[in-house]
Short mmCIF file of C-alpha atoms and ligand atoms in Angstrom, two decimals:
data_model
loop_
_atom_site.label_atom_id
_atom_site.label_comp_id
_atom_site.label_asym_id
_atom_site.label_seq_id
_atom_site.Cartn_x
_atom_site.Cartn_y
_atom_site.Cartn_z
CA UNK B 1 26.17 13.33 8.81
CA UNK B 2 23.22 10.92 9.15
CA UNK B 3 22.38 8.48 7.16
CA UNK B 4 20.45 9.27 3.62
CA UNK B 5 17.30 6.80 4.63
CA UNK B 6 16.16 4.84 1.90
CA UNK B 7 14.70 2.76 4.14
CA UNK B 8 11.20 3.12 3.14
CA UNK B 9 8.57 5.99 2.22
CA UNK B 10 7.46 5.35 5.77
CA UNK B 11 10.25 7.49 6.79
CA UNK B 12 9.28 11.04 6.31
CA UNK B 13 8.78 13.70 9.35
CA UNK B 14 5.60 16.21 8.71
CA UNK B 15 7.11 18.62 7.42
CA UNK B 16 6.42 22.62 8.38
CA UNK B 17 3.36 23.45 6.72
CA UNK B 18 2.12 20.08 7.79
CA UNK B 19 2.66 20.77 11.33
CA UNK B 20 1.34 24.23 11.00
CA UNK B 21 -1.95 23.02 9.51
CA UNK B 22 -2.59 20.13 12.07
CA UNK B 23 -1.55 22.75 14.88
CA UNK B 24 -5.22 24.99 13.23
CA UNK B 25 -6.93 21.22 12.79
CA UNK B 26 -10.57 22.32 14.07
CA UNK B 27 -11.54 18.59 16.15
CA UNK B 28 -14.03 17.13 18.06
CA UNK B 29 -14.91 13.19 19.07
CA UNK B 30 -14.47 11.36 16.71
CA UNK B 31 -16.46 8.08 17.55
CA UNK B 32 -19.38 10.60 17.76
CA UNK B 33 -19.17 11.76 14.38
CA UNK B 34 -18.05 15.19 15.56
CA UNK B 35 -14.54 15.76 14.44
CA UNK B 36 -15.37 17.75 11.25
CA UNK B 37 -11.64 17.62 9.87
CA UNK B 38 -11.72 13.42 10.07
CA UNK B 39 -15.52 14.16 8.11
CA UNK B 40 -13.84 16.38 5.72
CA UNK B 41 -11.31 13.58 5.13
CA UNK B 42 -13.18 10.52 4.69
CA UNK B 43 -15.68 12.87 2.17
CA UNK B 44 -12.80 13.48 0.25
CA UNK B 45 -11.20 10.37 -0.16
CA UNK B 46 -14.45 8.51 -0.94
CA UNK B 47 -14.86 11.18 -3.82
CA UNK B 48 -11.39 10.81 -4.60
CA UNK B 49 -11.78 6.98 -4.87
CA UNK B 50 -15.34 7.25 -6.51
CA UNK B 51 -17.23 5.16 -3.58
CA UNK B 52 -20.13 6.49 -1.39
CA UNK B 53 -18.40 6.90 1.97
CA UNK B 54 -14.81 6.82 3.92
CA UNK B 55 -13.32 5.74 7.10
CA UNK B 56 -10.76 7.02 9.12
CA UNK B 57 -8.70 4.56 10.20
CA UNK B 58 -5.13 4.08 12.44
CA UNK B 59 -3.22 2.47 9.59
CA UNK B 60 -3.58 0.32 5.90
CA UNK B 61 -3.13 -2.50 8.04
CA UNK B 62 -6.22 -2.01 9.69
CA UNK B 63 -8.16 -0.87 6.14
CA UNK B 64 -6.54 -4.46 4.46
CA UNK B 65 -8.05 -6.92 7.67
CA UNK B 66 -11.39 -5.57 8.52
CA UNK B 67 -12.38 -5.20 4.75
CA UNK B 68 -10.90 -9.07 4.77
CA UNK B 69 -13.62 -9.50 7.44
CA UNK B 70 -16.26 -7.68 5.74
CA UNK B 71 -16.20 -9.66 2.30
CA UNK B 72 -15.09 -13.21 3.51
CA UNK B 73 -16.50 -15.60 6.25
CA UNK B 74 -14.48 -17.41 8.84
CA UNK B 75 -14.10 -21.22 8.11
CA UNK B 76 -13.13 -22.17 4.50
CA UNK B 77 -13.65 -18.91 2.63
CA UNK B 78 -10.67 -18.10 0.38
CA UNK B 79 -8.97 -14.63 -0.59
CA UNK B 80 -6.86 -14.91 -3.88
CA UNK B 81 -3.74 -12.54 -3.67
CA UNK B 82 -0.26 -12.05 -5.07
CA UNK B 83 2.38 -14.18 -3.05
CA UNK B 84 4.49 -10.70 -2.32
CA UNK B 85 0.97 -9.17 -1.40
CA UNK B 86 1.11 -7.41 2.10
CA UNK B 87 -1.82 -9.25 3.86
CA UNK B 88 0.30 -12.48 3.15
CA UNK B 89 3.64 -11.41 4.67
CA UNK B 90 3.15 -8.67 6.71
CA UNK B 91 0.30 -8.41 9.00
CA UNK B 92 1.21 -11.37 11.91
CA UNK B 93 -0.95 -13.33 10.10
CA UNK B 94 -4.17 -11.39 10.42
CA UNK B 95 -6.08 -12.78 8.11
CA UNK B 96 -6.16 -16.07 9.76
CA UNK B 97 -6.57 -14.66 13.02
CA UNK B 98 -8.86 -12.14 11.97
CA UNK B 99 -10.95 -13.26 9.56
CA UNK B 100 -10.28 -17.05 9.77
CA UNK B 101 -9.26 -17.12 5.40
CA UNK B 102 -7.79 -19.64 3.82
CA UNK B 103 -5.32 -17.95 1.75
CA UNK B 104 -4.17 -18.44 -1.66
CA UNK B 105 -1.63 -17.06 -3.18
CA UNK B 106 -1.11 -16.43 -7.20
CA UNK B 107 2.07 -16.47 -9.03
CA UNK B 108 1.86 -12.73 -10.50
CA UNK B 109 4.74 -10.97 -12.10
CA UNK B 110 6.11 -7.87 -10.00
CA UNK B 111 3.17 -8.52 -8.23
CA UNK B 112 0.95 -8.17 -11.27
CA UNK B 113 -1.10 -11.18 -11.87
CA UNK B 114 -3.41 -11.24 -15.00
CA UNK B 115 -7.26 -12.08 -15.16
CA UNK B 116 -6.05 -15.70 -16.46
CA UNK B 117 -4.28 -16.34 -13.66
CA UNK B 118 -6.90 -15.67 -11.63
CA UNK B 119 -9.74 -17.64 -13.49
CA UNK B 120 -7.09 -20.69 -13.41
CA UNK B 121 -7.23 -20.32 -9.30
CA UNK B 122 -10.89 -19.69 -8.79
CA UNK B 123 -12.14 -23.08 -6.99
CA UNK B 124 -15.33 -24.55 -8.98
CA UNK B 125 -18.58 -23.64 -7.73
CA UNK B 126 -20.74 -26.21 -5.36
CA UNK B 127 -17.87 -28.51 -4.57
CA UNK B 128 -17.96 -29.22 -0.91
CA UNK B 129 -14.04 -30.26 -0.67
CA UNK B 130 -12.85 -27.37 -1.56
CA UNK B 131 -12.57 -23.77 0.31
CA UNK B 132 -14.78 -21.28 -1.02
CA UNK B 133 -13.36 -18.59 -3.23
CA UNK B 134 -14.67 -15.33 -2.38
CA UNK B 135 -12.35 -12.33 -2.44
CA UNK B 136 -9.69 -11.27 -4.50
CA UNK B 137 -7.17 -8.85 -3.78
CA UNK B 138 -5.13 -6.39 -5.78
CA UNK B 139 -2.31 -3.95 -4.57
CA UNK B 140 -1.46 -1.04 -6.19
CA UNK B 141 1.31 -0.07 -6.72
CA UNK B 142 2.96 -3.47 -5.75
CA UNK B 143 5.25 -2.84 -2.46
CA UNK B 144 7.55 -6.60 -2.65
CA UNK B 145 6.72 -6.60 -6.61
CA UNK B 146 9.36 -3.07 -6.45
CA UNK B 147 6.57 -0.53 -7.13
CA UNK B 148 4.77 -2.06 -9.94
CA UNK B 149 1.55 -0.36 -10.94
CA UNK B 150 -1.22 -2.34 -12.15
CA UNK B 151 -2.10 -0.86 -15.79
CA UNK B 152 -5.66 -0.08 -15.65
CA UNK B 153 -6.28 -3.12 -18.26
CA UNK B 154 -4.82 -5.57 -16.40
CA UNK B 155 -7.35 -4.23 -13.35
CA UNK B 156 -9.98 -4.61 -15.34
CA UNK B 157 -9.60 -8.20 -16.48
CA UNK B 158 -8.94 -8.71 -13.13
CA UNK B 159 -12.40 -7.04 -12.26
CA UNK B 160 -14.40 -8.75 -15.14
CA UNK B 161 -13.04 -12.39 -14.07
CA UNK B 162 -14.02 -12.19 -10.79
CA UNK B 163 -17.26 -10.53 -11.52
CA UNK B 164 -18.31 -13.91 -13.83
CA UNK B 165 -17.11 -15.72 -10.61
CA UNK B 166 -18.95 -13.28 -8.45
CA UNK B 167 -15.83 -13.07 -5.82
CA UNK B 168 -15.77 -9.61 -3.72
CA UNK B 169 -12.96 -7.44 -4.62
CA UNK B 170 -10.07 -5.05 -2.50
CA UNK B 171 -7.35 -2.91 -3.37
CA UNK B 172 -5.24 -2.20 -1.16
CA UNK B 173 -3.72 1.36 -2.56
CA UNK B 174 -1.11 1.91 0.26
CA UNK B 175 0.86 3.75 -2.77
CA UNK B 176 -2.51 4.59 -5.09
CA UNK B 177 -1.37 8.13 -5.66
CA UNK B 178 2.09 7.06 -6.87
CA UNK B 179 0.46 4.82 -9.03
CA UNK B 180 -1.94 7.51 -10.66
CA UNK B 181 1.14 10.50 -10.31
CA UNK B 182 3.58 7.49 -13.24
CA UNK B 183 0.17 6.72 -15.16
CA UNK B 184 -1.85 9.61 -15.40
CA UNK B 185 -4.87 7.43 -14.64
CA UNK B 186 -7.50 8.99 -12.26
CA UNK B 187 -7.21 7.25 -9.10
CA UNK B 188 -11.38 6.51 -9.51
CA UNK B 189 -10.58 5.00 -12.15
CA UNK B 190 -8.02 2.31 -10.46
CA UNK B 191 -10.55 2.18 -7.23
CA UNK B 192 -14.39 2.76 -8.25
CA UNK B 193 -14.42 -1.06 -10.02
CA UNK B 194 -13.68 -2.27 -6.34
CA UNK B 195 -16.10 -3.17 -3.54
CA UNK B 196 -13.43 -1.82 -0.90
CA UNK B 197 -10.54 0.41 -1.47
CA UNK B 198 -8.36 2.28 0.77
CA UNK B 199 -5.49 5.30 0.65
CA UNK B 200 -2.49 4.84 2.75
CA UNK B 201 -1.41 8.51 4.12
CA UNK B 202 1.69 7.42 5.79
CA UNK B 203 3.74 6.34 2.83
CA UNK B 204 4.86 8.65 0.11
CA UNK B 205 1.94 11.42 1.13
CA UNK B 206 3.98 12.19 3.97
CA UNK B 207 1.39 12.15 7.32
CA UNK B 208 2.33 10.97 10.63
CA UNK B 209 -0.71 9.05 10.90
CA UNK B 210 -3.91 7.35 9.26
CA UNK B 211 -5.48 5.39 5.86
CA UNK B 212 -8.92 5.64 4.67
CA UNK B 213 -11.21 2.76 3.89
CA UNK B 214 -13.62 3.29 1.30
CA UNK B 215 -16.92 1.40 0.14
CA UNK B 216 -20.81 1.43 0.16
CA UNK B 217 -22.03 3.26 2.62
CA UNK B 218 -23.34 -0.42 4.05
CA UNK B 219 -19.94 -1.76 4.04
CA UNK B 220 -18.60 1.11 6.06
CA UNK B 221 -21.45 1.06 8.42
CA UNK B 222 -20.49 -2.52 9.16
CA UNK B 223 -16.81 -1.53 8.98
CA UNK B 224 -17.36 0.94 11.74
CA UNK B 225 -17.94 -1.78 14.23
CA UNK B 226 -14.70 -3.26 13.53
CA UNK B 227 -13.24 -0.53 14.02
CA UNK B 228 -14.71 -0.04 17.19
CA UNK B 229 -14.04 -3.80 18.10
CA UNK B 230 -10.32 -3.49 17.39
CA UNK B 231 -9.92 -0.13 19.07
CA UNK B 232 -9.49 1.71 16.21
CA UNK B 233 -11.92 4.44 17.27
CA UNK B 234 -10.45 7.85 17.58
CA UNK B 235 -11.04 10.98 19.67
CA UNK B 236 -10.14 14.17 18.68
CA UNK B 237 -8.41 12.84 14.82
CA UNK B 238 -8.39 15.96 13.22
CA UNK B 239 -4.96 16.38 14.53
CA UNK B 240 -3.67 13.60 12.37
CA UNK B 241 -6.63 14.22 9.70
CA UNK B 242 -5.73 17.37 8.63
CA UNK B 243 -1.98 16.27 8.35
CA UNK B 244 -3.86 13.99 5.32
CA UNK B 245 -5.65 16.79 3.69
CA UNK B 246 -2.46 18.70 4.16
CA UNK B 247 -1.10 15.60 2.30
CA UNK B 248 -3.87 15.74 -0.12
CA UNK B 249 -3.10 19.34 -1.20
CA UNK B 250 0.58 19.48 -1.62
CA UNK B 251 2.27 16.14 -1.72
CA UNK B 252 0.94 13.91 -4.70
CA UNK B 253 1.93 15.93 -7.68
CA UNK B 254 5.05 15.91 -6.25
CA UNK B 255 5.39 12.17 -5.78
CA UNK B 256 6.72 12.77 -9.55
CA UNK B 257 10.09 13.73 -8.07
CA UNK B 258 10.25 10.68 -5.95
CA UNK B 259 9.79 8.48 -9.38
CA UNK B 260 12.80 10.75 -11.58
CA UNK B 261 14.94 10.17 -8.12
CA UNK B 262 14.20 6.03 -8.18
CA UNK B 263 15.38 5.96 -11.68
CA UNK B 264 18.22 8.09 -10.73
CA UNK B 265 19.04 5.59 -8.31
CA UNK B 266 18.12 2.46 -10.56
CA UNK B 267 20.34 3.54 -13.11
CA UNK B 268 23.18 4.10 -11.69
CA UNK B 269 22.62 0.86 -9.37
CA UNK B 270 22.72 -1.20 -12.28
CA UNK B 271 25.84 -0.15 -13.59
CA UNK B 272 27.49 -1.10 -11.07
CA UNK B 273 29.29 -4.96 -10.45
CA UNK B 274 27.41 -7.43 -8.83
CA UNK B 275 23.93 -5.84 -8.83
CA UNK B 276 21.57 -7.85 -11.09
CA UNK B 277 18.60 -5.01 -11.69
CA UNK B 278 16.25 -3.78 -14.87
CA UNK B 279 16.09 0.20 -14.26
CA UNK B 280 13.27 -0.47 -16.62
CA UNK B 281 11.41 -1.85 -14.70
CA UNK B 282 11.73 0.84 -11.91
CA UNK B 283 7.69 2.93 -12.36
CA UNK B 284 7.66 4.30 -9.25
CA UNK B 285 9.74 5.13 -6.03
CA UNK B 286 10.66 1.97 -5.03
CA UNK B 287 14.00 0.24 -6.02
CA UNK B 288 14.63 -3.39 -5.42
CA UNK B 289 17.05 -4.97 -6.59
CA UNK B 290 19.37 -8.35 -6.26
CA UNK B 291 23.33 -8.95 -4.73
CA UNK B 292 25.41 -11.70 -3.45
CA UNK B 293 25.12 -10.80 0.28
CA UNK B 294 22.28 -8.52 1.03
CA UNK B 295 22.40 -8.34 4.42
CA UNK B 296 26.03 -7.71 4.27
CA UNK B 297 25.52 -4.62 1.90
CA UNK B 298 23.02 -3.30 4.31
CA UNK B 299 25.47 -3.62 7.61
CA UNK B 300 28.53 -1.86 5.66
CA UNK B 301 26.42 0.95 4.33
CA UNK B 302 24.52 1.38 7.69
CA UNK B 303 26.40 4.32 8.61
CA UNK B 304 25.81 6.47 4.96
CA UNK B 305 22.68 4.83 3.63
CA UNK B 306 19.62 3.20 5.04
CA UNK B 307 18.10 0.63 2.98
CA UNK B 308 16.14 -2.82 3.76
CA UNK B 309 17.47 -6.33 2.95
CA UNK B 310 14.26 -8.92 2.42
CA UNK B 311 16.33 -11.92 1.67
CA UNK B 312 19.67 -12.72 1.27
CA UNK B 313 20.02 -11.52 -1.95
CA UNK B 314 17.15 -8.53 -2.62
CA UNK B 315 17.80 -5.06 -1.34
CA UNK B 316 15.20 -2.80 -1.35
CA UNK B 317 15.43 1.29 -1.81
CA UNK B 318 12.61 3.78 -1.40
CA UNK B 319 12.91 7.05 -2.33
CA UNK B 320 10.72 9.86 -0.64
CA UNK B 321 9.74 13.41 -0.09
CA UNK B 322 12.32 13.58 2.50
CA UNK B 323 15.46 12.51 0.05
CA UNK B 324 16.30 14.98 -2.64
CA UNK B 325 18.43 14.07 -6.04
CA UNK B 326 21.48 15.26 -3.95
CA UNK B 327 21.37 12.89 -1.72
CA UNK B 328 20.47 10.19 -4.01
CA UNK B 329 23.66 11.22 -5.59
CA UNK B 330 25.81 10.60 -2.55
CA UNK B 331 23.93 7.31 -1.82
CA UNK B 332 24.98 6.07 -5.15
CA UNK B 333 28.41 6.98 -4.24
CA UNK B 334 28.18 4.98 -1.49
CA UNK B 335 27.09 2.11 -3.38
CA UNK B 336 30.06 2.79 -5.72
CA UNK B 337 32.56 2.34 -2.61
CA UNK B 338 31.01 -0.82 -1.36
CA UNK B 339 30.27 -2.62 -4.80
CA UNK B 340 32.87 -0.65 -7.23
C1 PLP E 1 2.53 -0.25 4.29
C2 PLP E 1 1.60 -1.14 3.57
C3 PLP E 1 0.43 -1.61 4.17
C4 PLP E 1 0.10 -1.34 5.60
O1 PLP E 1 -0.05 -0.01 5.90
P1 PLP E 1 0.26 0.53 7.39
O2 PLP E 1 -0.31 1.88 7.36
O3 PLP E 1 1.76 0.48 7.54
O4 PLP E 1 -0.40 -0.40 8.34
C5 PLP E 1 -0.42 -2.38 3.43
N1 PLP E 1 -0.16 -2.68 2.15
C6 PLP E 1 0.95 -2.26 1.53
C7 PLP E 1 1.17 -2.60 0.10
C8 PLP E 1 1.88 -1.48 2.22
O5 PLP E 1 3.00 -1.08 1.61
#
């Protein structure tokens, strides 16, 4: 039997219908603004998002550095972040390279930092040591924080401090739909405060392929070049593009199932010796959680269950539309064996 991956939402094969709706995508080229299914796409995830226009890009990497681009300036501008927040740790250092930030991280809790925290960081206006604040960024839900969605209060404080500091603002909402499936908040409502935005379709949704950055439809004009700079101009998309609005229609209510399964999992993690998590504080899909020797866990259980070690002590597991409450089941018997 192979493994139950846990690995990460990233892990999920289009399924059937999926396959059978990219297989009647209608396409055309893209960089000419004639594939109508990557049109129909980026319309409906600016509406979704409640900004004036989309673009279809290759990944949420690409969405999180070119809208670093847009709002900053190379040479002593400063984005404010969460230390665990994906820019910081997981892009080779893009927004160095790419945008030429200083970066500067904030202490938040699961990711969450609070409109204090922020105003505390903000560098004083007209003061020609210091970098420049100008951007802030907010994830949602919190990928390193172990799923944490940002309550909608806690975005708007955000949103109001950096407004009186007049800093540009991002979210990066790689898992916004399992963030708006646990709260019941409309995802416009997370996104439309925000001068960019962007949906990750690769994640929990389910698609092979492709995130859409959203903004004014100035920003995205401008974003468009990067895009085309970077080589993240498509062809005939609509394959992948209608694998999103497949995604769209039939895999966020169900992201519900992915939650109940996490706190499945989280529960019956924290029973067992040795394993120092709050199921608690388990709002989404993703589980993370702290042992002795978490690289050693992860090489034993290799062969039943896939899951990611970030330190030597945190474990992270990620549950998914491809992982149903059976095999969460046997995981946690496999956890059992190892840790009982
Ligand atoms: C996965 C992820 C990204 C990057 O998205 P890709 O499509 O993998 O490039 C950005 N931010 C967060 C929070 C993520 O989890």
């Amino acid at each position: 039997m192979p493994p139950i991956n846990l690995y990460s939402d990233t892990q999920t094969r289009p399924s059937a219908g999926m396959r059978a709706a990219i297989a009647a995508a209608e396409v055309g080229d893209e960089q000419r603004g004639l594939d109508p299914t990557t049109l129909a796409l980026q319309e409906r995830v600016a509406d979704l998002l409640g900004h004036e226009a989309g673009l279809f890009l290759p990944s949420g990497t690409m969405c999180n550095e070119i809208a670093l681009r847009l709002h900053a300036r190379p040479g002593g501008d400063e984005v404010l972040l969460d230390r665990t927040a994906h820019p910081v740790n997981s892009e080779a250092g893009g927004p160095a390279q790419l945008a030429g930030l200083m970066v500067r991280v904030l202490d938040g809790s699961r990711g969450v930092f609070t409109g204090l925290q922020l105003e505390a960081a903000v560098r004083p206006a007209a003061n020609r040591y210091m970098p420049r604040s100008r951007l802030v960024c907010v994830e949602q839900t919190s990928n390193l924080g172990g799923g944490t969605v940002w309550p909608l209060s806690a975005v708007r404080d955000v949103l109001e401090v950096a407004a009186r500091h007049g800093l540009r603002t991002h979210m990066d909402g790689a898992r916004l739909m399992n963030a708006v499936v646990a709260s019941g908040v409309a995802a416009s409502d997370f996104t439309g405060g925000f001068d960019s935005a962007w949906l990750d379709f690769t994640k929990g949704l389910g698609a092979p392929v492709g995130a859409v950055l959203v903004g004014s439809r100035e920003l995205i004009a401008e974003a468009w070049r990067w895009k085309q700079m970077l080589g993240g101009a498509f062809r005939q998309s609509g394959i992948v593009a209608a694998g999103c609005l497949y995604a769209l229609d039939h895999n966020v209510e169900r992201l519900a199932i992915d939650h109940s399964n996490a706190s499945v999992l989280a529960h019956g993690l924290a029973g067992l010796p040795g394993v120092d998590l709050d199921p608690a504080s388990v709002q989404t899909n993703i589980v993370m959680f702290a042992v002795d020797d978490a690289p050693g866990l992860v090489a034993r259980l290799a062969d039943r269950v896939e899951v990611q070690a970030f330190d030597r002590h945190r474990v992270r597991a990620v549950t998914h539309l491809d992982v149903s409450r059976d095999e969460v089941e046997r995981a946690l018997s496999a956890f059992a064996e190892e840790l009982g």
